[in-house]
Each structure stands twice: as structure tokens, then as C-alpha cells.
Tab-separated table of C-alpha atoms in Angstrom:
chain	number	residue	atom	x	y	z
M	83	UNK	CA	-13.142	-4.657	-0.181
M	84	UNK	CA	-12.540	-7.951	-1.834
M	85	UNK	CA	-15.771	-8.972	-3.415
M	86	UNK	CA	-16.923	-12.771	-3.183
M	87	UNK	CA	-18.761	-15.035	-5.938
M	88	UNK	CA	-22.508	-14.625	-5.617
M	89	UNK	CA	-22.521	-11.048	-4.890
M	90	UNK	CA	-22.545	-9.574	-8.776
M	91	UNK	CA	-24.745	-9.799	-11.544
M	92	UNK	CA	-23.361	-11.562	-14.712
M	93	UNK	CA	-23.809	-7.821	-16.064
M	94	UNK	CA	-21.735	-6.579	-13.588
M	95	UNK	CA	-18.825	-8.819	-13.664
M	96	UNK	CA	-18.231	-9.682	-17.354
M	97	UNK	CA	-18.146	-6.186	-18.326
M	98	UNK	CA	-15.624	-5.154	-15.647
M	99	UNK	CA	-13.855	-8.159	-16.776
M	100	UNK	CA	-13.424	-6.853	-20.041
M	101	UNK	CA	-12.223	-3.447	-18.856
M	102	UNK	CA	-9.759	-4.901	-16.537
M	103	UNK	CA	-8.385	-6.681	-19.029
M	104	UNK	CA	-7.637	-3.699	-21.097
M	105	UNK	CA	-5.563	-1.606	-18.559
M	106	UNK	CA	-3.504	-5.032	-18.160
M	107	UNK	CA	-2.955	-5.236	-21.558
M	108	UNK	CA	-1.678	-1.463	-21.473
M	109	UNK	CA	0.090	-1.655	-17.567
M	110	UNK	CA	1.862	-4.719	-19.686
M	111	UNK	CA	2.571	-3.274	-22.479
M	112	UNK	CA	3.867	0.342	-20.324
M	113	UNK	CA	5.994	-2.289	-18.221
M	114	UNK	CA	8.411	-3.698	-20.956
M	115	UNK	CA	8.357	-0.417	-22.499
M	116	UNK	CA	9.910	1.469	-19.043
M	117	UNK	CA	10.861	-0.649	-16.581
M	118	UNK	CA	14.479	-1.286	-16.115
M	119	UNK	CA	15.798	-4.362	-14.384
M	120	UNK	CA	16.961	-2.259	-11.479
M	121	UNK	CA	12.644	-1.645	-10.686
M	122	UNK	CA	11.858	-5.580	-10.785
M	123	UNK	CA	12.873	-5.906	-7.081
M	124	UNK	CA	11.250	-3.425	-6.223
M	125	UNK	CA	7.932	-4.469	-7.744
M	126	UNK	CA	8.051	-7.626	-6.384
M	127	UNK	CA	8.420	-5.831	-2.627
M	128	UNK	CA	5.658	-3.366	-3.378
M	129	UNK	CA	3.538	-6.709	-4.562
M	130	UNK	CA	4.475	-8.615	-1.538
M	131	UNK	CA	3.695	-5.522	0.660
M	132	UNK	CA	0.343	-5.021	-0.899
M	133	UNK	CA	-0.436	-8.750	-0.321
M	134	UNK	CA	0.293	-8.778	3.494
M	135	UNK	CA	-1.031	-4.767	4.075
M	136	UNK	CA	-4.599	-6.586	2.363
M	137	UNK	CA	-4.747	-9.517	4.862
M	138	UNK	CA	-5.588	-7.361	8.240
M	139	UNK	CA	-8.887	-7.157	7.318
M	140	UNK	CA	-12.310	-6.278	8.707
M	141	UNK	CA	-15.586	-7.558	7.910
M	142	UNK	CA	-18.249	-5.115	6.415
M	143	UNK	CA	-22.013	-5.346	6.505
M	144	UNK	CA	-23.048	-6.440	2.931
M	145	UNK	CA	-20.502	-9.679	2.685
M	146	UNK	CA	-17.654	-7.901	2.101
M	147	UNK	CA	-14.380	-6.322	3.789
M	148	UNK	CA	-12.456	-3.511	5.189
M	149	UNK	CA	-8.702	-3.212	4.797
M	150	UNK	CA	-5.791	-0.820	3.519
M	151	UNK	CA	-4.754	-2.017	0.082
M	152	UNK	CA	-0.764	-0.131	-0.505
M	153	UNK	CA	-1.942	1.126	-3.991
M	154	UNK	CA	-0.830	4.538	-3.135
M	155	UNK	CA	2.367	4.020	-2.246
M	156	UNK	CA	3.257	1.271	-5.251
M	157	UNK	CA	1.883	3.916	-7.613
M	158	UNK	CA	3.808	6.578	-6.381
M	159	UNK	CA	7.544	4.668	-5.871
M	160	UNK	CA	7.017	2.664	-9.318
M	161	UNK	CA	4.226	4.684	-11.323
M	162	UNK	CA	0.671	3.630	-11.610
M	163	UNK	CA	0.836	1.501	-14.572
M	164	UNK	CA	2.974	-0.930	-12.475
M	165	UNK	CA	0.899	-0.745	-9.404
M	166	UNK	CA	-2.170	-2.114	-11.785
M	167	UNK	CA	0.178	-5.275	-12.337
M	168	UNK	CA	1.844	-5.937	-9.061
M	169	UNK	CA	-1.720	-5.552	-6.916
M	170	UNK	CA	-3.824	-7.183	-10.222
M	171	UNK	CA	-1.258	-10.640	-9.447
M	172	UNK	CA	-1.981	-10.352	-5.873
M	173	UNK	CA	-5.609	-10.299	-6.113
M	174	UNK	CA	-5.250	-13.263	-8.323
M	175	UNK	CA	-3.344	-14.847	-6.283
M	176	UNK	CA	-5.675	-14.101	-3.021
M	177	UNK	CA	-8.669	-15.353	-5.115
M	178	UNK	CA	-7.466	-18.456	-6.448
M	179	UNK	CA	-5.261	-19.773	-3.512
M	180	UNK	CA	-7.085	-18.158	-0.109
M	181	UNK	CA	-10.327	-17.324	-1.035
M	182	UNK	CA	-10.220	-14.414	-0.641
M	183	UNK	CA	-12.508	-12.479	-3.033
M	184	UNK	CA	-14.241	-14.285	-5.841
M	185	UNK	CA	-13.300	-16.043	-8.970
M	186	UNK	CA	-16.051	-13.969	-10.833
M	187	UNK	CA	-15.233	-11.044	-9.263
M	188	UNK	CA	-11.919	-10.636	-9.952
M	189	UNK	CA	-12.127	-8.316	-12.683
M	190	UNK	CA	-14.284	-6.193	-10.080
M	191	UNK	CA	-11.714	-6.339	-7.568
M	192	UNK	CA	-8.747	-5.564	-9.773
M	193	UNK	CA	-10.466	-2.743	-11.049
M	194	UNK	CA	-11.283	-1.282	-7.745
M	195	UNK	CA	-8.370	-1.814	-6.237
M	196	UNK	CA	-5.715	-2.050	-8.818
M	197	UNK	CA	-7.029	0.295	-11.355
M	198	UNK	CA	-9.065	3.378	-9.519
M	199	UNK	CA	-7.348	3.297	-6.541
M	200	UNK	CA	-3.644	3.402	-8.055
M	201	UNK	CA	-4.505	6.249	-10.949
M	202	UNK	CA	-6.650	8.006	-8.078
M	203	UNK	CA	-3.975	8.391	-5.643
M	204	UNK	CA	-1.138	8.950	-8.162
M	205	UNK	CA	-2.848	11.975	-9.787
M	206	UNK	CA	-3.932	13.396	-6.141
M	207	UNK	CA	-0.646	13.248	-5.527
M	208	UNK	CA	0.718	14.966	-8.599
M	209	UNK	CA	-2.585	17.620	-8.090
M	210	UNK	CA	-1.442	18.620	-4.723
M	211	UNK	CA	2.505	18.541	-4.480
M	212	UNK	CA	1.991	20.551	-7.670
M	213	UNK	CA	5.358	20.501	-8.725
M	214	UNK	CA	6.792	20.717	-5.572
M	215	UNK	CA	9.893	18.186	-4.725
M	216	UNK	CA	10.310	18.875	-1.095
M	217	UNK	CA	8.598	19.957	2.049
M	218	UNK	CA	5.322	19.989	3.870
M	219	UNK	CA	3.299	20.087	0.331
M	220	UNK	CA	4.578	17.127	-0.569
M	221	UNK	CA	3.766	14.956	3.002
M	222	UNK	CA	0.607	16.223	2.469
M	223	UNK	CA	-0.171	14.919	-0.961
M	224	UNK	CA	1.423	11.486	-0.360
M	225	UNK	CA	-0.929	11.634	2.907
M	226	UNK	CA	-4.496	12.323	0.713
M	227	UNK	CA	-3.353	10.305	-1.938
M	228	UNK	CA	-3.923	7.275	0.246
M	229	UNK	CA	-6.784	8.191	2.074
M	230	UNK	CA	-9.046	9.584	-1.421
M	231	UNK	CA	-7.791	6.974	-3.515
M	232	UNK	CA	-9.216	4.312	-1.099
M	233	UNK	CA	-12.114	5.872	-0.293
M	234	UNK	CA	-12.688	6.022	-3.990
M	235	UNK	CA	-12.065	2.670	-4.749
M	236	UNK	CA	-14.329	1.690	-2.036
M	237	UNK	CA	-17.147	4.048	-3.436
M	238	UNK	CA	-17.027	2.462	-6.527
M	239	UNK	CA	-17.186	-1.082	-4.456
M	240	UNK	CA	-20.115	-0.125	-2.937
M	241	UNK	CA	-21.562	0.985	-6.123
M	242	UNK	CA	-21.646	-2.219	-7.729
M	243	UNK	CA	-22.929	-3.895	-5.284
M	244	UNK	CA	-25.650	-1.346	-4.739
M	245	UNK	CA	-27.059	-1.522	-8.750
M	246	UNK	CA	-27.537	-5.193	-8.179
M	247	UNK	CA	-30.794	-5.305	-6.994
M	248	UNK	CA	-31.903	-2.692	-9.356
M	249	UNK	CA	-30.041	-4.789	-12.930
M	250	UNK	CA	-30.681	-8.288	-11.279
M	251	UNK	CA	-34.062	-9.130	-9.621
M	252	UNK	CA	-36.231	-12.278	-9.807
M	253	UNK	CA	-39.673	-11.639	-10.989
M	254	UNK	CA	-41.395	-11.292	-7.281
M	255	UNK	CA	-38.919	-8.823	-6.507
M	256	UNK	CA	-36.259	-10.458	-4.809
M	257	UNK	CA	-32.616	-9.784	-5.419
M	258	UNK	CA	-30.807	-12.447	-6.799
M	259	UNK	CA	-27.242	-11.303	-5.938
M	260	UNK	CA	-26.450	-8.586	-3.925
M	261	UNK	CA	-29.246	-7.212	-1.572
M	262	UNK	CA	-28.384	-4.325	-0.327
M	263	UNK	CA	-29.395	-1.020	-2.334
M	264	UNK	CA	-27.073	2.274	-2.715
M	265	UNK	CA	-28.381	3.550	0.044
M	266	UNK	CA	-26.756	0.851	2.368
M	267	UNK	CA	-23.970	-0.354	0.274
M	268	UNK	CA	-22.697	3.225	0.009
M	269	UNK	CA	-22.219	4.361	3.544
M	270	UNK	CA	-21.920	0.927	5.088
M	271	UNK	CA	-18.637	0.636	2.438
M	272	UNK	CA	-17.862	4.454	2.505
M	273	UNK	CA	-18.400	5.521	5.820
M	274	UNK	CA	-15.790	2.892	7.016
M	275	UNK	CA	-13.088	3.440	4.276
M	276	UNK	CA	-13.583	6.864	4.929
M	277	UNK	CA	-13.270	6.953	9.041
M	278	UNK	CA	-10.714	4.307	9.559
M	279	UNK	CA	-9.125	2.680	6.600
M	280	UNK	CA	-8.742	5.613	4.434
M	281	UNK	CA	-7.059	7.404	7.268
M	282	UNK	CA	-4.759	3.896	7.643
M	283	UNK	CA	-3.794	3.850	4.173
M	284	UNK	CA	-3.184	7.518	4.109
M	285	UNK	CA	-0.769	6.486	6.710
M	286	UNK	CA	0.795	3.975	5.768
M	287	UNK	CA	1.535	5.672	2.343
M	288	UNK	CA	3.128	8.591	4.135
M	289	UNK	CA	5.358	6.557	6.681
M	290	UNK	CA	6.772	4.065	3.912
M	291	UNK	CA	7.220	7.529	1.080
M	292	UNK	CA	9.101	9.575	4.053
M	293	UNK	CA	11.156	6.370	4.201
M	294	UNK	CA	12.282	6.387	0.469
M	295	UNK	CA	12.402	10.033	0.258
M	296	UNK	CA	15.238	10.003	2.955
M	297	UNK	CA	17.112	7.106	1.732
M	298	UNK	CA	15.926	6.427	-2.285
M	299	UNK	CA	14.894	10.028	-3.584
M	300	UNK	CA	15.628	8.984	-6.625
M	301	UNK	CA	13.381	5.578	-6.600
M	302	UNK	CA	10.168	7.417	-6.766
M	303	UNK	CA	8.538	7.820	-9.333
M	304	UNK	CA	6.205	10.327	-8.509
M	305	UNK	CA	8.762	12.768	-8.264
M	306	UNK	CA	11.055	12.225	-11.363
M	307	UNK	CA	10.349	14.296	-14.370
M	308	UNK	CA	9.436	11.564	-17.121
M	309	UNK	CA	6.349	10.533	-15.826
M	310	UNK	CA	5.321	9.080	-19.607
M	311	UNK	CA	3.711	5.984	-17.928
M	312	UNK	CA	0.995	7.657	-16.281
């Protein structure tokens, strides 16, 4: 899902810059408001876990990837205002050190992945367990909390890269970023969030929050009562 240079339009990428940059400015802000000390550990884990859950990755048609991103389960254990700033670092730090995902784009990739996708899958999560702090309900909901909010982070993906040839053409025609139009950004990106790493993130999400509900109830954040953050 990480997005390389070349692929937006100027007037893709600056504004998403922008935006970006104000949910950091709030995550930040939210962070030394409500974090304690005892969380920093912890957010450094859910960071490092993020970073190695995004390197198995699998080339997409359209010059992008496929991969399970952890923003579920960071937004669950440590709210979503902290998962924006623990995956947002490890982006940066993907983009600048491997190469992996564009300088330009990194406002684009933050937002998909460390904006939609964390406030996606924490309020599926708080939509379906529905108050409930135990049972089936609330496997469930950890569960489709992974697999929608990646499949909606990789809708909006697809999305930008299918409006550039439509915002950014050259005057014969020709797309100067981005080729491909919605209708093969969408299902190319889509489709295979949807039918395997949706279903691996929606996995992962409920094997590590089974984990912490057996031995760290109390950790997770998506189950205490003063949710202010989100």
C-alpha cells in the first residue's frame, strides 16, 4: 500500500500533506495529554510490530503493494490517536531509510495507513462489541476491525491513484503520474486487500488482542471506559 514518488499529482500530495499534518499535531497533542509512562513501552512494541508486520509485502498491479499494516490492533491496545503516531514514525522511517514508499507521498501514506485505517478499525470495533467486555461479540469486532479498516485504507489508496489521470494529464492526453483510472486502481487495490490481506490483518489483530485480553485486560484501550482520546 505504500505509495512511491512519481505516482501522485502535486494536487494530490500537498493537500494530504497538509491534512496529515493536522491529525499529528492533534495525535501529539492527545499523547502528552493521556499517555502515562507505563504506555511508552508499549508504543514503541506496537511501532516496532507495525514496522516488521509492513515488510512481508506483495507487489500490486499499478506500482504499488500489498501487506497487513497492525493499525488495528495498536489502535485498539493504545487508542487511535497513538496508533496515528507510532505507524506515522514508521512510515517515515520506511520512506527515508528503505525506500519504501515515497518522500512525496508520505503524507498519502500516513494518512491511509495511519489515519483511516486506525480511526476505521477502532470505531468498528467499538460499533460491534457494543459495549460488550467479554465473549464471542467481542472476537468478532476485534476480527472486522482489521479486515474493514484495511480494506478501507486501501480503497482510499486506490482512489488517489485512480483521480490522477483525470486532475493530472498532459495536453495529448497522457497521464503524467499515475495511469491507471478508478476502474483499475480500485479492484486491482481492493479486490486484494479485501481477499487476502484484509482477512490477514483481521487475523493478526484477533490472535495478538486474545493475547492481551488473557494476560493484560487492563492494557487495552478499547475496552476501558475513558476513551476521551478517540
Amino acid at each position: 500500500m505504500h505509495i512511491p514518488d512519481g505516482y501522485l499529482s502535486p494536487q494530490t500530495y500537498i493537500p494530504l500533506y497538509g491534512l496529515t499534518a493536522i491529525f499529528w499535531a492533534a495525535g501529539i497533542k492527545k499523547i502528552r495529554k493521556s499517555l502515562s509512562a507505563r504506555y511508552i513501552p508499549y508504543t514503541a512494541m506496537a511501532a516496532a510490530f507495525s514496522f516488521l508486520i509492513m515488510m512481508f509485502n506483495i507487489p500490486i498491479p499499478g506500482g504499488t503493494t500489498g501487506h497487513a499494516v497492525g493499525a488495528a490492533i495498536v489502535a485498539i491496545l493504545l487508542g487511535p490517536w497513538t496508533a496515528v503516531i507510532a505507524i506515522s514514525i514508521v512510515l517515515i522511517i520506511q520512506a527515508f531509510v528503505f525506500g519504501d514508499g515515497g518522500i512525496t507521498a508520505i503524507g498519502a501514506n500516513c494518512f491511509n495507513m495511519a489515519v483511516v485505517a486506525p480511526f476505521v478499525s477502532y470505531w468498528i470495533f467499538i460499533m460491534i462489541k457494543d459495549g460488550k467486555t467479554n465473549g464471542s461479540r467481542i472476537k468478532i469486532a476485534a476480527f472486522l476491525s482489521g479486515y474493514i479498516g484495511l480494506v478501507t485504507a486501501s480503497l482510499f489508496a486506490a482512489i488517489e491513484f485512480g483521480i490522477q489521470p483525470l486532475i493530472a494529464a498532459a495536453p495529448d492526453g497522457r497521464a503524467l503520474y499515475a495511469p491507471y483510472p478508478l476502474s483499475v486502481a480500485i479492484p486491482a487495490m481492493v479486490g486484494e486487500h479485501a481477499l487476502v490481506f484484509g482477512i490477514l490483518e483481521g487475523v493478526v489483530t484477533l490472535l495478538v488482542f486474545n493475547y492481551f485480553f488473557k494476560n493484560e485486560p487492563g492494557l487495552i484501550y478499547g475496552l476501558r471506559d475513558n476513551q476521551e482520546a478517540a
